[in-house]
XYZ file of C-alpha atoms in Angstrom:
479
model
C 0.384 -53.362 -36.932
C -0.508 -51.831 -40.280
C -4.259 -50.901 -41.153
C -4.484 -52.335 -44.603
C -1.409 -54.556 -44.872
C 1.063 -56.531 -42.759
C 3.936 -55.122 -40.610
C 7.116 -53.983 -42.225
C 9.486 -55.270 -39.437
C 13.107 -54.249 -38.619
C 15.228 -55.607 -35.648
C 17.772 -53.560 -33.618
C 20.486 -55.388 -31.789
C 22.038 -53.980 -28.548
C 24.608 -55.008 -26.038
C 23.523 -54.464 -22.374
C 25.908 -53.396 -19.712
C 25.825 -54.465 -16.046
C 24.451 -50.957 -15.294
C 21.645 -51.348 -17.778
C 23.105 -49.190 -20.393
C 22.517 -50.022 -23.955
C 24.884 -49.802 -26.916
C 23.521 -50.309 -30.409
C 25.347 -52.917 -32.405
C 23.349 -52.577 -35.644
C 20.010 -52.912 -37.468
C 18.613 -55.431 -39.827
C 17.103 -54.601 -43.218
C 13.342 -53.812 -43.388
C 11.162 -56.932 -44.561
C 8.128 -55.523 -46.322
C 4.574 -56.775 -45.588
C 5.517 -59.685 -43.437
C 4.488 -61.261 -39.977
C 7.247 -63.910 -40.317
C 10.376 -61.875 -41.460
C 13.614 -63.618 -42.095
C 16.404 -61.061 -41.889
C 19.609 -61.516 -43.882
C 21.795 -58.742 -42.373
C 24.517 -60.085 -40.131
C 26.205 -58.296 -37.214
C 29.421 -59.242 -35.588
C 29.772 -59.476 -31.670
C 33.193 -60.482 -30.285
C 32.819 -63.578 -28.059
C 34.319 -63.352 -24.606
C 34.023 -66.650 -22.733
C 34.980 -65.017 -19.393
C 32.160 -62.475 -19.538
C 28.431 -62.575 -19.347
C 27.524 -60.670 -22.470
C 23.873 -59.528 -22.474
C 22.152 -58.866 -25.727
C 18.870 -57.055 -26.348
C 16.810 -57.329 -29.481
C 14.000 -54.887 -30.281
C 11.580 -55.236 -33.283
C 9.849 -52.373 -34.960
C 7.217 -51.919 -37.617
C 8.674 -49.186 -39.816
C 6.533 -46.469 -41.218
C 6.202 -47.031 -44.999
C 6.720 -43.302 -45.675
C 10.225 -43.715 -44.178
C 11.440 -46.680 -46.362
C 13.609 -44.485 -48.494
C 16.261 -43.470 -45.900
C 18.957 -45.932 -44.698
C 17.862 -47.973 -41.625
C 20.542 -46.462 -39.448
C 19.048 -42.976 -39.829
C 15.597 -44.036 -38.759
C 14.302 -42.456 -35.598
C 13.160 -45.439 -33.479
C 10.732 -43.470 -31.409
C 8.754 -42.643 -34.606
C 8.300 -46.462 -35.347
C 5.734 -48.858 -34.009
C 7.400 -51.030 -31.250
C 6.514 -54.712 -31.678
C 8.406 -56.373 -28.810
C 11.849 -57.242 -27.434
C 13.809 -60.141 -26.249
C 16.890 -60.549 -24.008
C 19.549 -63.256 -23.752
C 23.224 -63.726 -23.258
C 25.678 -64.710 -25.912
C 26.577 -67.757 -24.058
C 22.979 -69.040 -24.167
C 23.121 -68.826 -27.946
C 26.440 -70.610 -28.471
C 25.450 -73.453 -26.129
C 22.286 -74.277 -28.113
C 22.209 -77.001 -30.718
C 23.135 -75.399 -34.169
C 23.649 -72.110 -32.266
C 19.929 -71.330 -32.644
C 18.020 -69.755 -29.776
C 14.219 -69.137 -29.800
C 12.782 -66.405 -27.500
C 9.446 -64.859 -26.763
C 8.935 -61.187 -27.750
C 7.530 -59.055 -24.809
C 6.729 -55.406 -24.223
C 9.345 -53.178 -22.724
C 7.395 -52.907 -19.414
C 6.474 -56.732 -19.367
C 10.082 -57.615 -19.902
C 10.916 -56.319 -16.370
C 7.764 -57.746 -14.811
C 7.707 -61.039 -13.043
C 4.145 -61.786 -14.150
C 3.679 -63.875 -17.216
C 4.178 -61.638 -20.392
C 1.751 -61.381 -23.208
C 2.779 -63.422 -26.190
C 3.851 -60.863 -28.980
C 5.425 -63.512 -31.207
C 8.812 -65.253 -31.181
C 12.333 -64.318 -32.238
C 14.858 -66.732 -33.568
C 18.438 -65.761 -33.263
C 21.078 -67.781 -35.022
C 24.924 -67.394 -34.604
C 27.873 -68.563 -36.688
C 31.589 -68.238 -35.921
C 33.463 -65.934 -38.310
C 36.537 -67.567 -39.955
C 39.100 -65.231 -38.459
C 38.456 -66.540 -34.909
C 39.727 -69.939 -36.003
C 43.049 -68.420 -36.877
C 45.767 -69.476 -34.198
C 49.215 -67.970 -33.957
C 52.239 -70.016 -32.698
C 54.740 -67.631 -31.045
C 58.198 -68.129 -29.626
C 59.648 -65.262 -27.579
C 63.033 -64.560 -26.244
C 64.627 -61.646 -24.370
C 68.154 -60.398 -24.171
C 70.096 -58.391 -21.543
C 67.359 -58.692 -18.825
C 68.193 -56.896 -15.611
C 69.423 -59.076 -12.738
C 67.235 -58.830 -9.675
C 68.775 -61.621 -7.594
C 71.985 -61.265 -5.332
C 73.382 -64.855 -5.511
C 71.917 -65.907 -8.841
C 70.517 -64.548 -11.940
C 66.804 -63.564 -12.421
C 64.086 -66.238 -12.794
C 62.211 -64.919 -15.763
C 58.755 -65.316 -17.247
C 56.374 -63.388 -19.469
C 52.706 -62.400 -19.025
C 50.893 -61.550 -22.277
C 47.660 -59.540 -21.778
C 45.061 -57.981 -23.942
C 44.440 -54.283 -23.544
C 40.734 -53.347 -23.050
C 38.827 -50.137 -22.647
C 39.901 -47.981 -19.785
C 43.546 -48.944 -20.033
C 43.182 -52.149 -18.140
C 44.690 -55.396 -19.226
C 43.365 -59.059 -19.113
C 45.968 -61.814 -18.956
C 45.605 -64.449 -21.719
C 48.937 -66.334 -21.410
C 51.775 -66.831 -18.942
C 55.012 -68.564 -19.958
C 56.883 -70.894 -17.866
C 59.579 -69.652 -15.394
C 63.142 -69.957 -16.663
C 65.490 -69.905 -13.767
C 68.925 -68.042 -13.602
C 68.536 -66.708 -17.266
C 69.021 -63.161 -18.451
C 68.683 -64.174 -22.026
C 65.717 -66.615 -21.952
C 64.058 -68.430 -24.831
C 60.543 -69.553 -23.781
C 58.757 -72.614 -25.178
C 56.384 -71.982 -28.203
C 52.796 -71.337 -27.376
C 49.437 -70.759 -29.188
C 47.238 -67.694 -29.096
C 43.810 -67.648 -30.838
C 42.906 -64.287 -32.541
C 39.513 -64.594 -30.790
C 41.385 -64.623 -27.401
C 42.768 -61.259 -28.008
C 39.840 -59.738 -29.969
C 41.475 -59.107 -33.455
C 45.082 -59.024 -35.008
C 45.224 -55.274 -34.385
C 44.272 -55.418 -30.678
C 47.146 -54.060 -28.568
C 48.807 -56.679 -26.343
C 50.957 -55.974 -23.249
C 53.974 -58.282 -23.053
C 55.597 -57.812 -19.719
C 58.534 -59.600 -18.251
C 58.939 -60.518 -14.530
C 61.467 -61.874 -12.128
C 59.863 -64.744 -10.165
C 59.645 -64.511 -6.393
C 58.206 -67.326 -4.313
C 56.204 -64.794 -2.226
C 54.191 -63.788 -5.245
C 55.698 -60.276 -5.456
C 57.345 -60.629 -8.729
C 59.750 -57.958 -9.952
C 58.836 -56.193 -13.288
C 61.688 -56.193 -15.592
C 60.184 -54.257 -18.493
C 57.283 -54.542 -21.072
C 56.328 -53.712 -24.642
C 52.910 -53.126 -26.203
C 52.459 -54.683 -29.660
C 49.566 -56.172 -31.696
C 49.730 -59.495 -33.403
C 50.222 -57.656 -36.633
C 53.140 -55.820 -35.314
C 54.672 -58.993 -33.801
C 54.416 -60.613 -37.238
C 56.432 -57.733 -38.672
C 58.997 -57.963 -35.922
C 59.447 -61.686 -36.503
C 59.921 -61.081 -40.308
C 62.532 -58.523 -39.640
C 64.555 -60.599 -37.281
C 65.050 -57.492 -35.084
C 64.254 -56.984 -31.500
C 62.374 -54.195 -29.753
C 63.559 -52.411 -26.648
C 61.478 -52.713 -23.551
C 60.224 -49.943 -21.334
C 59.989 -49.864 -17.499
C 56.805 -51.495 -16.301
C 56.049 -48.938 -13.537
C 54.496 -45.758 -14.791
C 56.562 -43.660 -12.409
C 59.726 -45.021 -14.081
C 58.337 -44.896 -17.615
C 59.479 -41.348 -18.568
C 60.166 -42.245 -22.134
C 63.038 -44.299 -20.734
C 64.274 -47.100 -22.979
C 65.840 -50.186 -21.385
C 68.853 -52.150 -22.761
C 66.591 -55.316 -22.536
C 65.050 -56.432 -25.906
C 62.209 -58.680 -26.846
C 62.522 -60.933 -29.973
C 59.869 -62.887 -31.834
C 61.722 -65.970 -33.109
C 58.631 -67.690 -34.462
C 55.190 -66.354 -35.766
C 53.245 -68.796 -37.564
C 49.559 -68.661 -38.333
C 47.128 -71.581 -39.185
C 43.595 -72.554 -38.801
C 42.578 -74.962 -36.005
C 39.363 -76.123 -34.234
C 38.138 -73.476 -31.779
C 36.620 -73.582 -28.384
C 33.188 -72.922 -29.946
C 33.736 -75.877 -32.451
C 33.886 -78.198 -29.399
C 30.761 -76.578 -27.850
C 28.882 -77.094 -31.154
C 30.097 -80.703 -31.137
C 28.459 -81.358 -27.758
C 31.313 -80.729 -25.244
C 30.291 -79.186 -21.884
C 32.038 -77.831 -18.919
C 31.260 -79.213 -15.498
C 31.378 -76.694 -12.698
C 32.565 -77.725 -9.205
C 33.095 -75.792 -5.989
C 35.083 -76.214 -2.861
C 34.842 -73.662 0.030
C 37.478 -73.043 2.778
C 35.981 -73.464 6.366
C 39.155 -73.224 8.286
C 39.147 -70.966 11.367
C 41.523 -68.555 9.766
C 38.398 -66.966 8.093
C 37.247 -65.654 11.491
C 33.876 -66.232 13.428
C 31.198 -66.374 10.820
C 28.950 -64.401 13.307
C 31.309 -61.428 13.401
C 31.340 -58.785 10.656
C 35.111 -59.011 10.237
C 34.790 -62.692 9.108
C 35.081 -63.505 5.474
C 32.080 -65.864 6.091
C 29.892 -63.239 7.682
C 26.368 -63.126 6.268
C 25.292 -59.521 5.940
C 21.536 -59.165 6.610
C 21.364 -56.243 4.178
C 21.896 -58.822 1.409
C 25.376 -57.784 0.430
C 27.227 -60.841 -0.500
C 30.479 -61.666 1.364
C 33.719 -62.446 -0.449
C 32.892 -66.248 -0.888
C 29.332 -65.547 -2.122
C 30.661 -62.891 -4.565
C 33.271 -65.365 -6.026
C 30.627 -68.077 -6.381
C 28.163 -65.768 -8.203
C 30.726 -64.182 -10.496
C 32.282 -67.533 -11.578
C 28.995 -69.369 -11.632
C 27.154 -66.742 -13.629
C 29.647 -67.415 -16.460
C 30.073 -71.211 -16.201
C 26.591 -72.444 -15.619
C 25.676 -71.851 -19.227
C 28.019 -74.518 -20.266
C 27.003 -77.134 -17.687
C 23.989 -78.527 -19.227
C 22.304 -80.304 -16.289
C 23.089 -77.378 -13.814
C 24.017 -79.864 -11.160
C 27.085 -78.645 -9.316
C 29.275 -80.753 -6.972
C 29.898 -78.704 -3.741
C 32.387 -79.475 -1.060
C 33.733 -77.917 2.095
C 37.225 -78.452 3.651
C 39.000 -77.639 6.988
C 35.998 -77.889 9.348
C 34.044 -80.305 11.609
C 30.702 -81.162 10.077
C 28.054 -82.015 12.530
C 30.468 -82.085 15.510
C 32.331 -84.888 13.826
C 36.161 -85.033 13.129
C 37.955 -82.490 11.020
C 37.280 -83.207 7.414
C 39.095 -81.901 4.336
C 36.334 -82.946 1.912
C 32.674 -83.116 2.986
C 29.379 -82.514 1.031
C 28.293 -79.060 1.749
C 24.557 -80.060 1.225
C 24.689 -82.315 4.207
C 24.177 -85.552 2.230
C 26.384 -88.513 2.956
C 26.212 -89.930 -0.574
C 25.741 -87.068 -3.092
C 27.508 -83.734 -3.343
C 25.485 -82.116 -6.089
C 23.129 -79.166 -5.721
C 20.732 -77.661 -8.183
C 21.870 -74.409 -9.881
C 23.773 -71.503 -8.557
C 21.048 -70.716 -5.970
C 21.433 -74.294 -4.746
C 25.158 -73.502 -4.094
C 24.321 -70.325 -2.236
C 21.635 -71.994 -0.158
C 23.912 -74.954 0.907
C 26.705 -72.538 1.773
C 24.597 -70.323 3.966
C 23.099 -73.502 5.762
C 26.552 -75.085 6.228
C 27.709 -71.937 8.139
C 25.357 -73.096 10.915
C 26.087 -76.762 10.730
C 29.792 -76.907 10.749
C 32.576 -75.785 13.104
C 35.602 -73.996 11.674
C 38.885 -75.741 12.115
C 42.034 -76.425 10.179
C 44.507 -76.787 8.696
C 44.098 -75.830 5.068
C 44.531 -78.922 2.921
C 43.408 -79.188 -0.717
C 44.350 -82.688 -1.502
C 41.152 -84.570 -0.718
C 38.957 -82.016 -2.598
C 41.209 -82.281 -5.639
C 41.143 -86.092 -5.527
C 37.313 -86.045 -5.366
C 37.104 -83.736 -8.244
C 39.711 -85.864 -10.245
C 37.552 -89.003 -9.522
C 34.570 -87.444 -11.152
C 36.704 -86.383 -14.156
C 38.101 -89.850 -14.434
C 34.741 -91.552 -14.475
C 33.571 -89.184 -17.170
C 36.740 -89.920 -19.255
C 36.268 -93.632 -18.761
C 32.662 -93.358 -20.090
C 33.906 -91.267 -23.021
C 31.748 -88.468 -22.074
C 32.474 -85.013 -23.660
C 32.986 -83.081 -20.423
C 35.809 -80.858 -19.160
C 35.826 -80.295 -15.384
C 36.432 -76.916 -13.715
C 37.088 -76.701 -9.952
C 36.687 -73.499 -8.150
C 38.605 -73.530 -4.753
C 37.790 -70.444 -2.648
C 40.357 -70.115 0.140
C 42.015 -67.486 2.319
C 45.302 -69.138 1.701
C 47.684 -67.444 -0.816
C 48.474 -70.479 -2.818
C 50.007 -68.709 -5.974
C 53.694 -69.906 -5.862
C 54.119 -69.391 -9.667
C 55.791 -72.745 -10.279
C 54.600 -75.915 -11.980
C 52.404 -78.105 -9.894
C 53.815 -81.420 -8.834
C 52.446 -84.529 -7.126
C 53.539 -85.966 -3.846
C 55.901 -88.136 -5.830
C 57.539 -85.236 -7.634
C 55.884 -85.591 -10.957
C 55.235 -82.250 -12.604
C 52.047 -81.276 -14.102
C 52.086 -81.354 -18.001
C 49.917 -78.273 -18.401
C 49.351 -75.067 -16.676
C 45.763 -75.537 -15.554
C 45.759 -73.554 -12.363
C 44.725 -69.897 -12.115
C 44.918 -67.745 -8.931
C 43.289 -64.494 -7.961
C 44.055 -62.956 -4.542
C 41.055 -62.772 -2.137
C 41.703 -59.042 -1.739
C 40.785 -58.676 -5.518
C 37.453 -60.340 -4.735
C 36.757 -58.120 -1.719
C 37.862 -54.855 -3.335
C 36.662 -55.372 -6.775
C 37.956 -53.498 -9.757
C 37.662 -52.749 -13.371
C 38.518 -56.419 -14.323
C 36.126 -58.825 -12.680
C 37.182 -62.017 -10.685
C 35.558 -64.123 -13.475
C 37.606 -62.318 -16.191
C 40.861 -62.752 -14.199
C 40.147 -66.462 -13.524
C 38.460 -67.653 -16.697
C 40.248 -65.760 -19.504
C 42.781 -68.575 -20.032
C 40.299 -71.372 -19.675
C 39.509 -71.759 -23.390
C 43.179 -72.136 -24.243
C 43.730 -74.713 -21.435
C 40.653 -76.581 -22.705
C 42.058 -76.613 -26.234
C 45.576 -77.733 -25.126
C 43.915 -80.725 -23.323
C 41.824 -81.656 -26.478
C 45.001 -81.246 -28.781
C 47.139 -83.435 -26.539
C 44.600 -86.141 -26.540
C 43.752 -85.790 -30.247
C 40.187 -85.261 -29.404
C 38.100 -83.722 -32.199
C 34.891 -81.842 -31.748
């Protein structure tokens, strides 16, 4: 863009919020007199699997008279704009060698559906920083917990959550439930530093008394970072807990204490290592068509299709989860089932292909899921009861076939149902065999409908990388 020489380009990197707001991450150095610049400056972005993280890259030709000042002080509106490109962080980390090539377009053209004018290409390369491969093995115990049961002692468990902006928390781990125990010692577990953000990120550690109705009694909590937990472990001392409810938390200290019996750090393969090694996530969906959802033609039904275009709770859940997971499913063909209805005036089925096919359950892309779902509402009769077994069996059959073929796949089944299935206990088969891993995550339907600061995808998917890694470690599967 210079009159008597080549451009002097600089790139600026932004994160882009759901509302379109931009936050600058940083700027590269200026490469003098080049139409094919290779920038060296690196910028760190914390990877969150459970979120769609939009990135925006803008390239400028810097006025040569301004080469003296540091790049961070340059006024961008005084530089010649060369083009921009947008992508998600998930797109980058799922590409071979973590290298993504994008076309540069004008600002106006980038929001236009017409074919943009070619203004060059931008290559973006990512690499994982070493700290995110650090994993911490923790063993927690508590003493003198409050007894909340009349005829027995409390059934206790911990929920560890990372604290994010706005004061909200996102669960990253939940311990097993220890019954009739006011001085519990839970099993050791692993936390990746990348799961929580950094070693200095505040963590909320909250203790509950388990209730089968899902209304668990809070017994107390503490807030500590991994760095602080390490010091606590070294000292051998406990820390007193505070009441969980804000109205009770008037600087009151409980008798109950939390101890860190083990704090051990080591480097292990990460979730991103497995992605780089060719592993993929296969997304599957099952939708509840029982009559407890209400008449789909009535506005009070959970299946009601609003002609204004506003998605119902089922559509919202599919979109939020699908927008995150589809990047990791490389063929973008998703098995889609319904349960609890009569398809085409036949008998009640607890596992039928939502696309109407008798042989193939797959649909193309997230839009394929949405289209098949809308069409099914006119082709099935809602019935009941709510039975998950056949759907889980169909999903398990697919996973078993991939395992037998030595395919690098991990299967994720989203069951969307009105039934409150969160009993808090370990899953078991019809023969009584307990599940070896906690691989089920529940989010109440009311959270989908009402929304909130933490999205449904964040609540459901935050624990998935650790579940994936537990599976790989248990089977000695390397990236």
